[in-house]
XYZ file of C-alpha atoms in Angstrom:
666
model
C 76.769 70.316 54.226
C 73.987 68.597 54.409
C 73.782 65.650 57.476
C 73.685 62.427 56.304
C 70.841 60.407 57.033
C 70.989 57.063 59.031
C 69.548 54.399 57.105
C 67.969 51.090 58.954
C 69.642 48.123 57.322
C 67.991 44.765 57.182
C 70.562 42.128 57.325
C 69.983 38.610 55.440
C 70.942 35.166 57.455
C 73.166 34.233 54.850
C 75.423 37.522 55.254
C 75.106 36.417 58.806
C 76.485 33.329 58.881
C 78.991 33.966 56.195
C 79.896 37.552 57.311
C 78.996 37.871 60.975
C 81.335 41.042 61.449
C 78.793 43.128 59.346
C 76.760 44.181 62.539
C 80.101 46.330 63.440
C 80.167 47.083 59.845
C 76.774 49.244 59.739
C 77.207 50.647 63.178
C 80.639 52.044 61.704
C 78.401 53.914 59.432
C 76.501 55.356 61.768
C 73.382 52.874 60.561
C 71.248 50.706 62.164
C 71.232 46.902 62.256
C 68.467 45.274 62.274
C 68.078 41.022 61.608
C 64.854 39.766 61.011
C 63.668 36.939 63.964
C 63.236 34.462 61.313
C 66.839 34.647 60.543
C 67.519 33.028 64.328
C 66.396 29.763 63.969
C 68.621 28.908 60.660
C 71.763 30.035 62.897
C 70.663 27.701 65.148
C 70.110 25.018 62.762
C 73.892 25.778 61.762
C 75.685 26.204 65.244
C 76.462 22.592 65.874
C 78.308 22.328 62.352
C 81.986 21.940 62.582
C 82.828 24.581 59.722
C 83.282 28.039 59.436
C 79.901 28.985 59.072
C 79.114 26.532 62.205
C 81.290 29.206 64.417
C 79.892 32.300 62.620
C 76.037 31.191 63.827
C 77.708 30.201 67.478
C 79.234 33.680 67.999
C 76.151 35.967 66.830
C 73.892 33.433 68.979
C 75.958 33.839 72.289
C 75.709 37.699 72.089
C 72.227 37.728 71.812
C 71.779 34.876 74.535
C 74.402 36.779 76.939
C 73.094 40.161 76.586
C 69.324 39.202 76.950
C 67.281 41.315 74.575
C 65.825 44.054 75.918
C 61.824 45.236 74.304
C 62.302 48.595 72.215
C 59.611 50.872 71.948
C 60.667 52.866 68.836
C 64.002 52.681 66.129
C 67.104 54.932 67.115
C 65.332 57.238 64.225
C 62.409 57.953 66.314
C 60.175 55.694 63.929
C 57.511 53.434 65.426
C 56.798 50.080 65.492
C 53.700 48.779 63.064
C 50.846 47.336 65.447
C 51.579 43.680 66.080
C 55.343 43.538 65.366
C 57.863 43.717 68.047
C 61.669 45.165 68.050
C 64.630 43.820 70.773
C 67.793 45.535 70.931
C 71.172 43.456 72.183
C 74.606 44.149 72.218
C 77.452 43.149 69.231
C 80.835 43.236 70.031
C 79.881 46.230 72.138
C 77.447 47.916 69.488
C 73.628 47.638 69.996
C 72.083 46.134 67.470
C 68.486 45.257 66.818
C 65.851 42.118 66.364
C 62.508 42.885 64.696
C 59.704 39.798 65.182
C 56.278 39.723 63.139
C 53.850 37.304 63.961
C 51.817 37.713 60.899
C 52.896 37.898 57.816
C 51.220 38.179 54.486
C 54.133 36.902 52.401
C 54.577 33.053 52.924
C 58.236 32.892 51.745
C 61.570 33.732 53.890
C 62.420 36.122 50.863
C 59.072 37.333 50.897
C 59.433 37.969 54.380
C 62.114 39.525 54.299
C 60.996 41.721 51.074
C 58.084 42.524 53.228
C 59.846 43.946 56.215
C 61.950 45.779 54.180
C 59.636 47.799 52.158
C 56.832 48.888 54.483
C 60.033 49.776 57.227
C 61.527 51.570 53.985
C 64.647 49.568 54.967
C 67.901 48.443 53.029
C 68.368 44.228 52.420
C 71.516 43.439 52.270
C 72.261 39.890 51.131
C 74.449 37.415 49.375
C 71.039 35.562 46.977
C 71.418 37.248 43.960
C 68.203 35.325 43.452
C 66.594 37.801 46.317
C 68.261 40.647 45.127
C 66.138 40.476 41.816
C 63.082 40.098 44.015
C 64.124 43.255 45.535
C 64.826 45.268 43.134
C 61.338 43.965 41.433
C 59.525 45.268 44.027
C 61.447 48.848 44.533
C 63.560 47.874 47.114
C 66.862 49.459 48.379
C 69.199 46.311 48.084
C 72.729 45.842 48.732
C 74.768 42.458 47.390
C 77.353 41.630 50.132
C 80.465 39.502 48.204
C 81.290 36.163 50.030
C 84.278 36.375 48.840
C 85.692 40.149 50.403
C 87.636 39.766 53.496
C 85.962 40.788 56.200
C 88.478 44.072 56.613
C 87.627 45.069 52.793
C 83.726 44.609 53.161
C 81.956 47.881 52.085
C 78.197 47.587 50.785
C 78.802 48.546 47.377
C 75.290 49.202 45.273
C 74.264 46.649 42.930
C 74.283 47.318 39.241
C 71.708 48.443 37.522
C 71.989 45.391 35.044
C 74.844 42.532 36.988
C 74.507 40.557 34.131
C 74.096 39.871 30.391
C 70.929 40.980 29.082
C 68.299 38.405 27.869
C 68.256 36.722 24.574
C 64.760 35.739 24.178
C 63.985 32.537 22.549
C 63.914 31.751 19.533
C 60.191 31.074 17.470
C 59.522 27.743 15.760
C 56.875 26.456 13.973
C 57.770 22.618 14.348
C 58.116 20.697 17.112
C 62.171 19.596 17.742
C 62.595 16.076 17.540
C 63.581 14.682 20.539
C 63.813 11.032 21.676
C 60.995 10.019 24.138
C 63.562 7.610 25.933
C 63.532 6.817 29.335
C 66.697 8.212 31.282
C 68.500 6.089 33.601
C 67.369 6.280 37.409
C 68.766 4.023 40.007
C 67.406 6.206 43.339
C 65.064 9.406 43.217
C 66.339 10.925 46.188
C 63.618 11.749 49.018
C 62.971 13.951 52.200
C 66.316 13.454 53.964
C 68.653 13.270 51.374
C 70.811 15.594 49.163
C 70.561 16.564 45.493
C 73.922 18.355 43.531
C 73.033 21.431 40.617
C 75.643 21.077 38.268
C 77.606 23.434 39.410
C 78.326 21.391 42.671
C 75.605 22.917 44.882
C 74.414 20.134 47.596
C 70.773 20.798 48.924
C 68.953 18.631 51.436
C 65.460 17.973 50.829
C 63.736 18.735 53.787
C 59.733 17.978 53.544
C 57.096 16.716 50.918
C 55.313 19.550 49.700
C 52.821 18.742 46.910
C 52.802 15.335 44.604
C 51.428 15.087 40.984
C 51.530 13.350 37.749
C 54.558 14.544 36.910
C 56.433 14.052 40.267
C 57.196 15.517 44.072
C 57.513 18.909 45.218
C 60.269 19.268 47.463
C 61.300 21.964 50.358
C 64.827 22.669 50.760
C 68.223 23.539 52.565
C 68.031 26.659 50.817
C 64.803 28.750 52.695
C 63.484 30.725 48.998
C 63.702 27.517 46.556
C 62.181 24.426 45.975
C 63.149 20.854 44.394
C 60.966 19.150 41.174
C 61.716 15.469 41.405
C 59.828 13.843 38.458
C 59.018 10.259 39.297
C 61.102 7.694 37.281
C 58.505 6.978 34.172
C 58.855 10.763 33.551
C 61.989 11.103 33.191
C 63.437 11.404 29.730
C 65.370 12.996 26.795
C 62.954 15.498 25.650
C 62.351 16.534 29.832
C 66.358 17.236 29.946
C 66.835 18.650 27.172
C 63.981 21.428 27.813
C 64.913 21.803 31.368
C 68.964 22.299 29.939
C 67.568 25.161 27.684
C 65.190 26.659 29.971
C 67.834 27.305 32.749
C 70.201 28.984 30.072
C 68.027 32.059 31.007
C 67.916 33.379 34.141
C 63.592 34.735 33.932
C 64.434 36.233 37.677
C 60.547 37.766 37.323
C 58.855 37.858 40.932
C 55.599 35.766 40.527
C 57.418 33.511 37.622
C 58.436 29.990 39.478
C 60.990 29.489 36.481
C 63.720 26.520 36.550
C 66.763 27.972 38.091
C 69.323 24.698 37.570
C 68.998 21.003 37.274
C 69.082 18.603 39.819
C 71.405 15.160 39.943
C 71.031 12.369 42.889
C 74.049 10.748 44.208
C 74.519 8.741 40.559
C 74.823 12.069 39.099
C 71.557 11.180 36.945
C 69.349 13.507 35.756
C 66.085 13.770 38.759
C 64.634 16.847 38.657
C 65.083 20.630 38.963
C 65.047 23.914 40.928
C 62.715 26.686 41.449
C 61.296 29.697 43.350
C 58.835 28.681 46.050
C 55.346 30.217 45.068
C 52.700 31.245 47.891
C 49.199 31.537 48.024
C 46.349 29.178 47.155
C 45.040 27.754 43.597
C 43.068 30.155 41.490
C 40.673 27.599 41.321
C 40.040 26.242 44.665
C 40.713 30.241 46.226
C 38.344 32.282 44.209
C 36.791 29.751 42.020
C 34.780 28.081 44.354
C 32.492 31.018 45.747
C 31.971 29.321 49.088
C 35.665 28.943 49.550
C 36.199 32.590 48.087
C 34.203 34.186 50.706
C 36.023 32.284 53.094
C 39.498 32.995 51.892
C 39.212 36.986 50.618
C 36.088 38.126 52.582
C 37.239 41.667 51.942
C 38.084 41.622 48.173
C 36.025 43.994 46.125
C 36.457 43.669 42.280
C 38.722 46.053 42.284
C 40.601 43.185 43.131
C 39.702 40.748 40.413
C 40.976 43.885 37.998
C 44.397 43.811 39.960
C 44.407 39.918 39.382
C 43.538 40.440 35.329
C 46.736 42.788 35.602
C 48.949 41.387 37.132
C 48.394 38.117 35.165
C 48.386 40.274 31.827
C 51.674 41.667 32.864
C 53.354 38.086 33.199
C 52.298 37.239 29.865
C 53.308 40.181 28.259
C 56.835 39.624 29.654
C 57.108 35.993 28.588
C 55.509 36.814 24.972
C 58.717 39.309 24.775
C 61.136 36.527 25.386
C 59.152 34.288 22.820
C 57.785 32.516 25.183
C 54.098 30.887 25.439
C 52.230 29.085 28.848
C 50.447 26.703 26.541
C 48.194 25.606 29.527
C 46.505 28.294 30.643
C 44.439 27.341 33.503
C 43.421 28.251 36.798
C 45.199 25.075 38.562
C 48.487 27.031 37.675
C 47.969 30.330 39.144
C 48.428 30.940 42.917
C 46.735 34.150 44.855
C 47.809 35.689 48.141
C 45.552 38.151 50.523
C 47.389 40.904 47.969
C 45.485 41.095 45.234
C 48.506 42.474 43.279
C 50.741 39.482 42.533
C 50.322 36.498 41.038
C 52.638 33.240 40.390
C 52.723 31.154 38.261
C 53.327 27.732 38.507
C 54.155 23.897 36.506
C 56.442 26.621 34.167
C 58.019 23.229 32.596
C 55.220 22.570 30.412
C 55.634 26.189 28.957
C 56.458 26.450 25.215
C 60.484 27.464 24.176
C 61.382 26.820 20.773
C 60.648 23.556 19.534
C 59.743 21.791 22.731
C 55.965 22.600 22.472
C 53.378 22.871 25.074
C 52.347 19.183 25.800
C 48.736 19.774 27.893
C 45.489 21.809 27.337
C 42.035 22.159 28.451
C 39.157 21.948 26.014
C 37.735 25.493 28.168
C 41.357 27.769 27.242
C 41.674 26.154 23.633
C 40.796 28.016 20.984
C 38.879 26.929 18.734
C 40.512 26.752 15.521
C 43.212 24.138 17.964
C 40.068 22.177 19.353
C 40.927 18.813 19.263
C 44.780 18.674 18.419
C 47.680 16.502 19.408
C 49.472 19.217 21.725
C 52.183 17.144 21.514
C 52.339 17.709 17.664
C 51.276 20.499 17.651
C 53.513 24.777 18.163
C 51.062 27.110 19.549
C 51.045 30.779 18.200
C 50.915 33.816 20.607
C 47.234 34.495 18.948
C 46.208 31.364 19.847
C 47.271 32.018 23.274
C 45.596 35.387 23.052
C 41.958 33.225 23.454
C 43.105 31.514 26.191
C 44.341 34.756 27.815
C 40.874 36.494 27.090
C 39.244 33.535 28.955
C 41.204 33.390 32.007
C 39.885 37.169 31.999
C 36.771 36.958 31.944
C 36.461 33.882 35.077
C 38.628 35.896 36.435
C 35.567 38.940 36.145
C 33.243 36.117 36.332
C 34.373 34.021 39.061
C 35.136 30.719 37.533
C 32.503 30.769 34.917
C 33.332 29.566 31.259
C 32.568 32.416 28.543
C 30.479 29.259 26.839
C 28.815 28.269 29.657
C 25.069 28.990 28.709
C 21.984 27.139 29.161
C 20.147 24.663 26.522
C 24.068 24.640 24.903
C 25.896 22.355 23.401
C 29.167 20.936 24.670
C 32.063 24.014 26.004
C 34.030 22.773 22.329
C 30.759 22.569 20.712
C 29.645 26.290 21.894
C 33.152 27.377 20.882
C 33.478 26.318 17.613
C 30.094 27.732 16.741
C 30.966 30.925 18.227
C 27.950 30.391 20.773
C 29.230 33.025 22.939
C 25.606 33.559 25.026
C 25.938 37.083 26.939
C 23.457 39.911 25.228
C 24.824 42.634 23.030
C 23.355 45.857 24.082
C 23.709 46.907 20.402
C 22.125 44.178 18.684
C 19.512 43.268 20.913
C 17.644 41.260 18.726
C 20.068 38.697 17.089
C 22.016 38.616 20.522
C 19.028 38.685 23.134
C 20.980 36.521 26.115
C 18.499 34.400 26.345
C 20.518 31.446 26.877
C 22.649 33.211 28.982
C 23.191 31.295 32.774
C 20.424 32.274 35.384
C 21.584 33.612 38.467
C 24.362 36.712 39.164
C 25.578 36.160 35.633
C 23.927 38.216 33.910
C 24.370 40.733 36.547
C 27.756 40.825 36.520
C 27.570 41.019 32.308
C 25.150 43.674 32.945
C 27.443 45.866 35.458
C 30.837 45.678 33.438
C 32.455 48.270 31.678
C 31.221 49.191 28.201
C 34.096 48.687 26.413
C 34.984 45.752 28.484
C 31.911 43.892 27.451
C 32.786 45.022 23.464
C 36.615 43.475 23.412
C 34.584 40.092 25.094
C 32.749 40.249 22.026
C 34.965 40.882 19.559
C 37.328 37.553 20.790
C 34.234 34.954 21.702
C 31.874 36.036 19.027
C 33.742 37.225 15.830
C 36.805 35.866 16.603
C 38.820 39.005 16.265
C 41.918 38.849 18.722
C 42.435 41.540 21.513
C 45.999 42.254 21.806
C 47.656 42.346 25.969
C 48.536 45.836 25.449
C 44.663 46.529 24.379
C 43.621 44.458 27.319
C 45.785 46.116 29.786
C 44.405 49.381 28.683
C 41.060 48.921 28.523
C 41.117 47.468 32.751
C 43.450 49.854 33.454
C 41.023 52.427 33.151
C 38.217 49.876 34.509
C 39.938 49.513 37.800
C 40.283 53.775 37.836
C 36.681 53.402 37.057
C 35.901 51.233 40.067
C 38.185 52.771 42.701
C 37.038 56.618 41.752
C 33.361 54.969 41.788
C 31.815 55.422 38.828
C 31.351 51.353 38.234
C 30.343 48.984 41.624
C 33.087 47.421 43.242
C 30.573 44.061 43.721
C 32.201 40.909 43.508
C 28.539 39.601 43.213
C 26.366 42.546 42.349
C 23.036 42.369 44.249
C 21.243 44.596 41.468
C 20.813 43.813 37.963
C 22.375 47.371 36.730
C 25.028 49.585 38.340
C 23.085 51.720 41.098
C 24.381 55.173 40.653
C 22.602 56.869 44.203
C 21.726 53.278 46.052
C 19.205 53.578 49.123
C 18.088 51.065 51.615
C 14.498 50.225 50.869
C 12.055 47.670 51.535
C 10.745 45.207 48.605
C 7.397 45.821 47.948
C 7.045 42.271 47.934
C 8.307 40.263 49.898
C 9.816 43.190 52.759
C 13.143 42.317 52.171
C 15.630 44.881 52.967
C 17.170 45.764 49.434
C 19.932 48.663 47.562
C 17.625 50.589 44.795
C 18.112 53.529 42.439
C 16.242 56.710 44.487
C 15.992 58.028 41.640
C 13.628 54.868 40.402
C 12.098 54.191 43.668
C 10.960 58.206 43.364
C 9.165 57.477 40.249
C 7.335 54.725 41.101
C 6.075 56.050 44.325
C 4.763 58.889 41.955
C 2.757 55.738 40.190
C 1.609 54.298 43.784
C 4.791 51.371 42.942
C 7.282 49.988 44.814
C 10.606 48.672 43.618
C 10.375 44.838 43.916
C 13.902 42.725 44.897
C 15.281 40.651 41.947
C 13.813 36.947 43.300
C 10.486 38.421 43.056
C 10.940 39.989 39.456
C 11.897 36.583 38.556
C 8.993 34.482 40.419
C 6.847 37.211 38.561
C 8.279 36.559 35.506
C 8.074 32.848 35.385
C 4.679 33.326 37.111
C 2.779 35.047 34.333
C 5.138 32.825 32.010
C 3.281 29.645 33.139
C -0.242 31.631 33.402
C 0.385 32.675 29.270
C 0.588 28.777 28.696
C -1.913 27.532 30.730
C -4.278 29.924 29.155
C -2.884 29.548 25.411
C -3.663 26.148 26.335
C -7.029 26.741 27.566
C -7.814 28.581 23.938
C -6.405 26.632 21.925
C -9.091 23.610 23.691
C -11.846 25.969 23.489
C -11.505 26.339 19.653
C -11.208 22.564 18.802
C -14.560 22.160 21.080
C -17.493 21.074 18.242
C -15.311 19.653 15.766
C -15.500 16.515 14.747
C -12.300 14.379 15.497
C -10.565 13.337 11.864
C -10.312 9.627 11.644
C -7.074 8.240 11.746
C -4.996 8.141 8.125
C -5.569 4.725 6.650
C -4.898 2.906 4.056
C -7.625 2.138 1.544
C -7.820 -1.774 1.227
C -7.613 -3.006 -2.232
C -10.682 -4.584 -3.138
C -11.163 -7.124 -6.170
C -13.502 -6.903 -8.665
C -17.114 -8.272 -7.594
C -17.708 -11.648 -9.184
C -20.851 -11.878 -12.118
C -23.300 -13.370 -10.766
C -23.936 -17.022 -12.564
C -27.416 -18.018 -14.260
C -29.279 -20.036 -12.103
C -29.088 -23.691 -13.365
C -32.013 -26.568 -13.055
C -32.229 -27.817 -9.842
C -31.880 -31.674 -9.640
C -34.450 -34.028 -8.529
C -33.643 -34.797 -4.775
C -33.366 -37.973 -3.752
C -35.505 -40.420 -1.211
C -33.137 -39.281 2.139
C -33.624 -35.656 1.118
C -37.232 -35.638 0.437
C -37.399 -37.200 3.923
C -35.861 -34.101 5.279
C -37.732 -32.032 2.897
C -40.323 -32.989 4.661
C -39.671 -31.695 8.218
C -40.862 -28.110 9.235
C -38.472 -25.749 7.813
C -37.293 -22.930 9.544
C -37.962 -19.399 8.230
C -34.488 -18.258 6.242
C -33.794 -14.673 6.437
C -33.574 -12.595 3.250
C -30.786 -12.718 0.951
C -30.774 -9.220 0.811
C -29.999 -9.171 4.499
C -27.600 -11.638 4.412
C -25.584 -9.374 2.393
C -25.966 -6.281 4.640
C -24.598 -8.211 7.482
C -21.660 -9.224 6.093
C -18.497 -8.581 7.398
C -16.734 -7.824 4.096
C -19.712 -5.079 3.282
C -19.523 -3.713 7.229
C -16.155 -3.317 7.166
C -15.760 -1.330 3.959
C -14.041 1.675 4.792
C -15.148 4.957 3.208
C -13.109 7.671 1.467
C -12.950 10.420 4.213
C -13.045 13.507 1.141
C -16.600 13.377 1.041
C -18.287 11.591 3.568
C -21.710 13.580 3.869
C -22.273 13.247 -0.295
C -21.095 9.399 -0.445
C -23.353 8.386 2.291
C -26.991 8.865 0.694
C -26.313 7.129 -2.532
C -25.012 4.152 -0.599
C -28.359 3.957 1.921
C -30.863 4.379 -1.637
C -28.452 1.732 -3.466
C -28.767 -0.781 -0.516
C -32.474 -0.591 -0.200
C -33.187 -0.505 -3.818
C -30.719 -3.683 -4.212
C -32.773 -5.732 -1.193
C -36.249 -4.741 -2.622
C -35.201 -6.517 -5.694
C -33.560 -9.594 -3.759
C -37.076 -9.387 -1.808
C -39.319 -10.335 -4.676
C -37.072 -13.016 -6.056
C -36.975 -14.623 -2.755
C -40.841 -14.908 -3.104
C -40.491 -16.497 -6.150
C -38.508 -19.144 -5.627
C -40.156 -19.913 -2.027
C -43.604 -20.143 -4.577
C -41.921 -22.070 -6.746
C -40.167 -24.460 -4.052
C -43.701 -25.114 -2.495
C -45.285 -26.487 -5.340
C -42.461 -28.719 -6.488
C -41.867 -30.157 -3.153
C -45.316 -29.865 -1.040
C -47.221 -32.779 -0.947
């Protein structure tokens, strides 16, 4: 007969409030009852209430305070305490029990902290909360449900059945949007901090504090530590929203990490105002990972393997949702939350998911497939193939922290590049056609070079060839990639310092700037044999830019030398239309001058220039354009004709001068 193994049993605060005798029941079965110190403030809040829970809280607290809990160095099972944790022993109804206190948790919600401690110490969790129960099952934590309706004398720990609820039925697929009225719902008052909301089953929850506020509504913490409440703004309360939330809560989606609506909530006038959902943890993917300075502050120890963990966690969520015929629709980094545990990812704003005839009314250009760019999302039903494009985009932006796949140099807008399939990164099998010249400068080309080849090909199929890669294929590719990184076949750097992955790294000084860099030992040895040294990436870039500038300058100088000694061609001009030269009139006999004319002629006459000189200096003759086609052949003919005409006109002038003097001289 084998000896029964002693179990450490972690008790949820909700069980203590309903059944404080569970501590003694656990001890009677030779197990170790343990409370988390997080439960003490909850008991203090209830101790003053005039109810059964208030009396139970007072009972537990009085015994903890009355026995003056003492510090313990190990569990009764001889298992040590983790560094940073504290364990205290107190006496309850004559039996010892323990309180565990942890100063720093990785999880942020109360439910997450219970699961974190139970998982690390190998404890069995006891709870009344169905949501916490589902989370424990999903995380592999042993868990039992303590039925709240069972009398204390009959309390026994019974394992929860593997499928306590009816199997979930997937939603039906619709090709066209459902015709739902967008009319406003009546709302006399929106609840705020300190007020109470109720569920359709009559459960009341108090809104304890405001967590955040957005364009659709306000998120509040509630008196249930594991749940938050979204209260819509008055203008967002429509028949459409209420019917969609009522449809969503018909499926109890209890997958950890998906903040699915659990119940609709109503104000004091029984008017629909919002819904309840699990509390998410962490920072948005945009602010935590996609902004490099924030990423280095928030996750300084992360490597590429952590980015791959995020990708796989995201893919698992999408695969589960698609199995239920649910489309996310608005995939974007603001709706994904990350924590220090890179294997966990939270999805929020689930009320915008596309379900049955309710489309996802919002979207962003970066994650929209090319065939549905510029489409009104409110009147259009996405398909799973459309979502595969958004999934691939998100995977790319996680591996290239924050960089969209179609961002590039000298390119158009993101929408234009998406439609044109203008994916800028290099195709190593077709370097001539896809050389990567337009890829963004900086670290992004190095990240592309460091990716596993089949992952690069999958991205090229999606963004350049429009071949959809299935979720199963992505999971297979990235799982192998993660294994290769863990095995050190590929680099684990998020932002690589070398252009290609180095399998034999050594630390050397750059041969140009003397900066310490990581280089391949094989490459260093080869260059040493030739009397050369390796350079860092910055020096290579400066050298390339300097060479390009020098080559451009030399080409300009050569072009200038080639043009020296050649006449500058005249600018193209339009030859003016020249009117035909009039035929000279026959000379008429001059009339006899009058007495006044004779007196005038008796005055000394100034020498007049010859007529041929007047004709040569006329503006019409000077400005007459010459044909640029044959300037050298036409120029001598023009000069010769002018000389002959000048001699002919000179004889006529002499003859007229003699005639003038003969007629009018004294």
